[in-house]
Amino acid sequence: MRTVEVLLDEAAELAVREAWRRLADAGLPSQARHRSPTNSPHLTLAACPELTAPIRWELAEVAAALPLPVRFTGVVRFERPTSVLAWALELDSALAELHRRVWEAVASDSPPTALKPFHAPARWSPHITLGRTRRPGAFAGRWVPDLLPAPPLSVRLTTLRSYDTETGTLEALEPRP
C-alpha cells in the first residue's frame, strides 16, 4: 500500500514529538517508540495500492495547494481495532477540500475494494496520532490527556508525501513545475 500524507510545520512537529515523549515517559504506548527514520508526525489523507500516473498527476495539483493552515481541536481516542490517542484537527472547508481532492485522486485509478473506508470523506476524522496499540482501552484513563502539552494554536500542513508500506520508503509528492 501507498499512503498519502501531509507533514506539519516545524513548530507543530516539535509539539507532537513532545507529546510522544511524555506518553513514552509515562510508560504508555507512544509513536516515540517507533524508531524508524521514516516516522514523523503526519496527517494521513488516504491509502491506495499504488501511485499510478493518473493519481500522481492529480496529487501534484493537490501539493500546489500547500501550505494550508489548520487548527487542533483537542484530544481524541479511537478504538478500531487498535487503541489510538491523537490530537484532532478541525475539519474546516479548506481541509475538507484538500482531503476530497486526495480521495478522488486515489479513487480515480484504484480498485474500490482496495481503499480504506475510514479514509472516505464521509468517515474521515483528521488527526495526528500520538500513541497506538493493539491493547483495547489503553488510553481510557481520564488522567492521560493531562500528560500532554497543549497543542499549538496555529499549524500549517506543509508537504505532501507518500509512504510505501512494502519497501518502507518515503517519497515527497511535489507540485508540477
XYZ file of C-alpha atoms in Angstrom:
177
model
C 0.000 0.000 0.000
C 0.957 3.605 -0.544
C -0.242 6.218 1.907
C -0.817 9.835 1.010
C 0.114 12.028 3.950
C 0.828 15.637 4.740
C 3.529 16.838 7.136
C 3.267 19.538 9.788
C 5.287 22.725 10.101
C 8.366 22.589 12.322
C 6.780 24.071 15.470
C 3.817 21.684 15.308
C 6.122 18.730 14.681
C 8.129 19.624 17.788
C 4.930 19.859 19.875
C 3.785 16.435 18.659
C 7.193 14.923 19.400
C 6.989 16.392 22.922
C 3.591 14.709 23.384
C 5.119 11.439 22.121
C 7.952 11.788 24.661
C 5.590 12.442 27.563
C 3.499 9.380 26.746
C 6.621 7.218 26.488
C 7.997 8.607 29.775
C 4.689 7.648 31.451
C 5.017 4.076 30.135
C 2.118 4.481 27.692
C 2.065 3.500 24.017
C 3.695 6.289 22.035
C 4.808 6.958 18.488
C 8.167 7.871 20.072
C 8.802 4.132 20.367
C 8.565 3.778 16.582
C 12.265 4.239 15.821
C 12.114 4.166 12.011
C 13.735 7.170 10.334
C 10.523 7.497 8.302
C 8.478 8.149 11.461
C 7.398 11.758 11.710
C 4.180 13.479 12.753
C 1.788 13.471 9.824
C -1.855 13.524 8.777
C -2.883 10.525 6.675
C -5.304 11.523 3.922
C -5.728 8.215 2.058
C -4.050 4.967 1.027
C -4.085 3.039 -2.232
C -2.342 0.017 -3.755
C -0.054 2.105 -5.979
C 0.518 5.657 -7.134
C -0.256 5.348 -10.814
C 0.496 8.122 -13.316
C -3.095 9.477 -13.213
C -3.044 9.539 -9.404
C 0.351 11.259 -9.372
C -0.907 13.889 -11.841
C -3.808 14.787 -9.551
C -1.665 14.732 -6.404
C 0.770 17.202 -7.980
C -2.122 19.665 -8.190
C -3.037 18.986 -4.553
C 0.579 19.582 -3.475
C 0.399 23.043 -5.048
C -2.332 23.975 -2.520
C 0.133 23.685 0.372
C 0.902 25.113 2.854
C -2.533 25.031 4.442
C -3.331 26.471 7.885
C -5.292 24.188 10.243
C -6.223 24.122 13.932
C -6.028 21.413 16.557
C -9.274 20.922 18.463
C -8.110 18.688 21.317
C -7.530 15.086 22.313
C -9.450 12.255 20.672
C -9.443 8.481 21.246
C -10.312 5.761 18.739
C -10.859 2.043 19.225
C -10.758 0.412 15.780
C -9.337 -2.415 16.308
C -6.303 -0.652 17.740
C -6.441 1.908 20.538
C -5.337 5.324 19.283
C -4.715 8.558 21.169
C -4.460 11.598 18.919
C -4.837 15.329 18.571
C -7.861 16.055 16.382
C -7.817 18.681 13.653
C -10.720 20.959 12.799
C -12.281 19.802 9.554
C -12.867 23.238 8.050
C -13.774 23.767 4.399
C -10.144 24.096 3.242
C -9.021 20.853 4.897
C -12.166 19.065 3.700
C -11.410 20.215 0.144
C -7.784 19.083 0.350
C -8.885 15.685 1.620
C -11.645 15.360 -1.007
C -9.152 16.057 -3.788
C -6.717 13.441 -2.470
C -9.511 10.877 -2.042
C -10.793 11.484 -5.561
C -7.255 11.181 -6.938
C -6.603 7.787 -5.329
C -10.136 6.544 -6.041
C -9.874 7.523 -9.703
C -7.364 4.767 -10.504
C -7.663 2.201 -7.684
C -9.998 -0.749 -7.204
C -12.742 0.427 -4.811
C -12.238 -2.620 -2.586
C -8.567 -1.649 -2.094
C -9.393 1.693 -0.467
C -9.731 2.055 3.303
C -13.345 3.033 4.063
C -12.336 5.135 7.084
C -10.447 7.456 4.694
C -13.617 8.163 2.695
C -14.734 11.802 3.002
C -17.917 10.942 4.916
C -15.979 8.900 7.503
C -12.539 10.528 7.690
C -11.551 12.031 11.031
C -8.442 14.217 10.686
C -5.975 13.591 13.492
C -2.300 13.358 14.359
C -1.541 10.078 16.127
C 0.250 10.383 19.442
C 0.105 6.741 20.520
C -1.268 3.480 19.163
C -1.501 -0.084 20.485
C -3.456 -3.288 19.957
C -4.340 -3.271 23.666
C -8.012 -2.214 23.947
C -8.687 0.737 26.222
C -5.006 1.615 26.664
C -5.784 5.341 26.757
C -9.055 5.180 28.688
C -7.688 6.756 31.888
C -9.011 10.253 32.488
C -5.536 11.395 33.508
C -3.960 10.577 30.129
C -4.796 13.935 28.441
C -3.249 15.740 31.431
C 0.133 14.261 30.485
C 0.124 16.041 27.151
C 1.323 19.528 26.357
C -1.271 21.865 24.874
C -1.329 21.523 21.100
C -0.138 24.578 19.188
C -2.830 27.094 18.273
C -1.665 27.605 14.728
C -0.436 24.804 12.499
C 0.420 24.590 8.822
C 0.277 21.464 6.701
C 3.381 21.812 4.560
C 4.437 18.854 2.437
C 2.581 16.070 0.659
C 4.322 12.700 0.795
C 3.724 9.008 0.300
C 4.913 6.065 2.373
C 5.324 2.656 0.729
C 4.342 0.077 3.345
C 6.106 -2.738 1.453
C 9.519 -1.118 0.958
C 9.446 1.308 3.905
C 10.426 4.225 1.670
C 9.114 7.778 1.633
C 8.528 9.918 -1.410
C 7.797 13.654 -1.473
C 4.908 14.433 -3.809
C 5.868 17.715 -5.396
C 3.721 20.183 -7.313
C 4.207 20.253 -11.056
C 6.677 22.918 -12.184
